[in-house]
Amino acid sequence: GILYALVPAESEWLVLAAALVGRATITGAYYISLQYCPEVFPTVVRGQGVALAETLGGVAIFLSPSIVYLGEWQRKAPLLVFAGLSGMGGVATLLLPETGGVVLPQTLQQAELFFRQAHPPCCR
């Protein structure tokens, strides 16, 4: 998003390359979230947690045309909004604990203990 906003509109090939890089990273982030999201919820509420995450994603999809419409006002506005939201999501993800090589929680009590003891990878 930010890369695309910084590229001059006259450079069609650069605009296309920036858009493709942005699309590839968004697609990768989506599939990573599909993999990681079930891992952070304990078994007893995993279905509900994943459903909530998918519902919030649906709300974002519902609102995205309104953000895109900001482009009528300023060409770079939607890209900066999407880039900012993506950046906030990335920072929030850094605060989640590492799940590789650990036994995942099965109950809510185990999940509370897991998150209390786990240190995010960015804070080690």
PDB file of C-alpha atoms in Angstrom:
ATOM      1  CA  GLY A   1       0.000   0.000   0.000  1.00  0.00           C
ATOM      2  CA  ILE A   2       2.629   2.534   1.010  1.00  0.00           C
ATOM      3  CA  LEU A   3       4.924   1.488  -1.838  1.00  0.00           C
ATOM      4  CA  TYR A   4       2.063   1.905  -4.321  1.00  0.00           C
ATOM      5  CA  ALA A   5       1.203   5.320  -2.882  1.00  0.00           C
ATOM      6  CA  LEU A   6       4.787   6.502  -3.324  1.00  0.00           C
ATOM      7  CA  VAL A   7       5.070   5.438  -6.974  1.00  0.00           C
ATOM      8  CA  PRO A   8       4.199   8.204  -9.465  1.00  0.00           C
ATOM      9  CA  ALA A   9       1.041   7.484 -11.472  1.00  0.00           C
ATOM     10  CA  GLU A  10       2.900   8.023 -14.761  1.00  0.00           C
ATOM     11  CA  SER A  11       5.163   4.993 -14.150  1.00  0.00           C
ATOM     12  CA  GLU A  12       2.694   2.319 -15.211  1.00  0.00           C
ATOM     13  CA  TRP A  13       5.108  -0.598 -14.822  1.00  0.00           C
ATOM     14  CA  LEU A  14       6.157   0.515 -11.343  1.00  0.00           C
ATOM     15  CA  VAL A  15       2.518   0.978 -10.342  1.00  0.00           C
ATOM     16  CA  LEU A  16       1.721  -2.514 -11.597  1.00  0.00           C
ATOM     17  CA  ALA A  17       4.726  -4.035  -9.809  1.00  0.00           C
ATOM     18  CA  ALA A  18       3.845  -2.269  -6.538  1.00  0.00           C
ATOM     19  CA  ALA A  19       0.222  -3.411  -6.799  1.00  0.00           C
ATOM     20  CA  LEU A  20       1.284  -7.019  -7.424  1.00  0.00           C
ATOM     21  CA  VAL A  21       3.698  -6.990  -4.483  1.00  0.00           C
ATOM     22  CA  GLY A  22       0.935  -5.581  -2.280  1.00  0.00           C
ATOM     23  CA  ARG A  23      -1.549  -8.174  -3.467  1.00  0.00           C
ATOM     24  CA  ALA A  24       0.920 -11.009  -2.879  1.00  0.00           C
ATOM     25  CA  THR A  25       1.659  -9.872   0.667  1.00  0.00           C
ATOM     26  CA  ILE A  26      -2.037  -9.481   1.489  1.00  0.00           C
ATOM     27  CA  THR A  27      -2.752 -12.963   0.153  1.00  0.00           C
ATOM     28  CA  GLY A  28       0.135 -14.391   2.177  1.00  0.00           C
ATOM     29  CA  ALA A  29      -1.076 -12.643   5.331  1.00  0.00           C
ATOM     30  CA  TYR A  30      -4.573 -14.048   4.817  1.00  0.00           C
ATOM     31  CA  TYR A  31      -3.348 -17.628   4.539  1.00  0.00           C
ATOM     32  CA  ILE A  32      -1.011 -17.196   7.493  1.00  0.00           C
ATOM     33  CA  SER A  33      -3.960 -15.991   9.565  1.00  0.00           C
ATOM     34  CA  LEU A  34      -5.952 -19.071   8.546  1.00  0.00           C
ATOM     35  CA  GLN A  35      -3.100 -21.237   9.848  1.00  0.00           C
ATOM     36  CA  TYR A  36      -2.252 -19.303  13.001  1.00  0.00           C
ATOM     37  CA  CYS A  37      -5.717 -18.309  14.230  1.00  0.00           C
ATOM     38  CA  PRO A  38      -6.835 -21.807  15.306  1.00  0.00           C
ATOM     39  CA  GLU A  39      -3.557 -22.320  17.170  1.00  0.00           C
ATOM     40  CA  VAL A  40      -4.111 -19.481  19.645  1.00  0.00           C
ATOM     41  CA  PHE A  41      -7.586 -20.587  20.730  1.00  0.00           C
ATOM     42  CA  PRO A  42      -7.969 -23.474  23.199  1.00  0.00           C
ATOM     43  CA  THR A  43      -9.773 -26.535  21.879  1.00  0.00           C
ATOM     44  CA  VAL A  44     -13.015 -25.897  23.786  1.00  0.00           C
ATOM     45  CA  VAL A  45     -13.577 -22.509  22.106  1.00  0.00           C
ATOM     46  CA  ARG A  46     -11.581 -22.931  18.904  1.00  0.00           C
ATOM     47  CA  GLY A  47     -14.600 -23.009  16.606  1.00  0.00           C
ATOM     48  CA  GLN A  48     -16.112 -19.914  18.207  1.00  0.00           C
ATOM     49  CA  GLY A  49     -12.799 -18.059  18.139  1.00  0.00           C
ATOM     50  CA  VAL A  50     -12.155 -18.819  14.484  1.00  0.00           C
ATOM     51  CA  ALA A  51     -15.763 -17.894  13.643  1.00  0.00           C
ATOM     52  CA  LEU A  52     -15.341 -14.555  15.426  1.00  0.00           C
ATOM     53  CA  ALA A  53     -12.099 -13.866  13.555  1.00  0.00           C
ATOM     54  CA  GLU A  54     -13.735 -14.735  10.223  1.00  0.00           C
ATOM     55  CA  THR A  55     -16.747 -12.545  11.068  1.00  0.00           C
ATOM     56  CA  LEU A  56     -14.487  -9.586  11.799  1.00  0.00           C
ATOM     57  CA  GLY A  57     -12.743 -10.274   8.492  1.00  0.00           C
ATOM     58  CA  GLY A  58     -16.141 -10.222   6.781  1.00  0.00           C
ATOM     59  CA  VAL A  59     -16.908  -6.848   8.351  1.00  0.00           C
ATOM     60  CA  ALA A  60     -13.604  -5.560   6.994  1.00  0.00           C
ATOM     61  CA  ILE A  61     -14.495  -6.869   3.536  1.00  0.00           C
ATOM     62  CA  PHE A  62     -17.894  -5.178   3.830  1.00  0.00           C
ATOM     63  CA  LEU A  63     -16.279  -1.832   4.704  1.00  0.00           C
ATOM     64  CA  SER A  64     -13.486  -1.983   2.130  1.00  0.00           C
ATOM     65  CA  PRO A  65     -15.483  -0.438  -0.772  1.00  0.00           C
ATOM     66  CA  SER A  66     -16.077   2.638   1.381  1.00  0.00           C
ATOM     67  CA  ILE A  67     -12.352   2.930   1.974  1.00  0.00           C
ATOM     68  CA  VAL A  68     -11.663   2.454  -1.733  1.00  0.00           C
ATOM     69  CA  TYR A  69     -14.149   5.255  -2.453  1.00  0.00           C
ATOM     70  CA  LEU A  70     -11.787   7.601  -0.606  1.00  0.00           C
ATOM     71  CA  GLY A  71      -9.742   7.403  -3.809  1.00  0.00           C
ATOM     72  CA  GLU A  72     -12.248   9.783  -5.416  1.00  0.00           C
ATOM     73  CA  TRP A  73     -11.107  12.390  -2.921  1.00  0.00           C
ATOM     74  CA  GLN A  74      -7.381  11.585  -2.936  1.00  0.00           C
ATOM     75  CA  ARG A  75      -5.738   8.860  -5.053  1.00  0.00           C
ATOM     76  CA  LYS A  76      -3.404   7.695  -2.287  1.00  0.00           C
ATOM     77  CA  ALA A  77      -5.883   7.791   0.628  1.00  0.00           C
ATOM     78  CA  PRO A  78      -7.225   4.207   0.362  1.00  0.00           C
ATOM     79  CA  LEU A  79      -3.730   2.819   0.029  1.00  0.00           C
ATOM     80  CA  LEU A  80      -2.526   4.651   3.099  1.00  0.00           C
ATOM     81  CA  VAL A  81      -5.581   3.515   5.107  1.00  0.00           C
ATOM     82  CA  PHE A  82      -5.074  -0.117   4.086  1.00  0.00           C
ATOM     83  CA  ALA A  83      -1.338   0.108   4.729  1.00  0.00           C
ATOM     84  CA  GLY A  84      -1.933   1.623   8.161  1.00  0.00           C
ATOM     85  CA  LEU A  85      -4.457  -1.051   9.114  1.00  0.00           C
ATOM     86  CA  SER A  86      -2.136  -3.776   7.828  1.00  0.00           C
ATOM     87  CA  GLY A  87       0.731  -2.309   9.816  1.00  0.00           C
ATOM     88  CA  MET A  88      -1.364  -2.253  12.997  1.00  0.00           C
ATOM     89  CA  GLY A  89      -2.353  -5.866  12.373  1.00  0.00           C
ATOM     90  CA  GLY A  90       1.286  -6.820  11.914  1.00  0.00           C
ATOM     91  CA  VAL A  91       2.295  -5.151  15.168  1.00  0.00           C
ATOM     92  CA  ALA A  92      -0.598  -6.834  16.986  1.00  0.00           C
ATOM     93  CA  THR A  93       0.537 -10.193  15.599  1.00  0.00           C
ATOM     94  CA  LEU A  94       4.014  -9.634  17.025  1.00  0.00           C
ATOM     95  CA  LEU A  95       2.443  -9.533  20.479  1.00  0.00           C
ATOM     96  CA  LEU A  96       0.991 -13.040  20.133  1.00  0.00           C
ATOM     97  CA  PRO A  97       2.995 -15.928  21.591  1.00  0.00           C
ATOM     98  CA  GLU A  98       5.065 -18.371  19.534  1.00  0.00           C
ATOM     99  CA  THR A  99       3.206 -21.670  19.158  1.00  0.00           C
ATOM    100  CA  GLY A 100       5.940 -23.709  17.469  1.00  0.00           C
ATOM    101  CA  GLY A 101       7.166 -26.664  19.506  1.00  0.00           C
ATOM    102  CA  VAL A 102       4.811 -26.126  22.451  1.00  0.00           C
ATOM    103  CA  VAL A 103       1.783 -28.061  23.619  1.00  0.00           C
ATOM    104  CA  LEU A 104      -1.262 -26.018  22.714  1.00  0.00           C
ATOM    105  CA  PRO A 105      -3.880 -25.341  25.406  1.00  0.00           C
ATOM    106  CA  GLN A 106      -6.937 -27.584  25.517  1.00  0.00           C
ATOM    107  CA  THR A 107      -8.987 -25.760  28.185  1.00  0.00           C
ATOM    108  CA  LEU A 108      -9.602 -22.134  29.080  1.00  0.00           C
ATOM    109  CA  GLN A 109      -7.530 -22.520  32.253  1.00  0.00           C
ATOM    110  CA  GLN A 110      -4.597 -23.879  30.256  1.00  0.00           C
ATOM    111  CA  ALA A 111      -4.995 -20.998  27.785  1.00  0.00           C
ATOM    112  CA  GLU A 112      -4.887 -18.418  30.580  1.00  0.00           C
ATOM    113  CA  LEU A 113      -1.729 -20.026  31.958  1.00  0.00           C
ATOM    114  CA  PHE A 114      -0.218 -20.319  28.464  1.00  0.00           C
ATOM    115  CA  PHE A 115      -0.742 -16.636  27.654  1.00  0.00           C
ATOM    116  CA  ARG A 116       0.393 -15.518  31.103  1.00  0.00           C
ATOM    117  CA  GLN A 117       3.677 -17.430  30.797  1.00  0.00           C
ATOM    118  CA  ALA A 118       4.296 -16.915  27.086  1.00  0.00           C
ATOM    119  CA  HIS A 119       6.440 -14.024  25.986  1.00  0.00           C
ATOM    120  CA  PRO A 120       5.862 -12.675  22.483  1.00  0.00           C
ATOM    121  CA  PRO A 121       8.795 -13.292  20.112  1.00  0.00           C
ATOM    122  CA  CYS A 122       9.325  -9.547  19.784  1.00  0.00           C
ATOM    123  CA  CYS A 123       9.793  -9.105  23.545  1.00  0.00           C
ATOM    124  CA  ARG A 124      12.421 -11.756  24.268  1.00  0.00           C
TER     125      ARG A 124
END
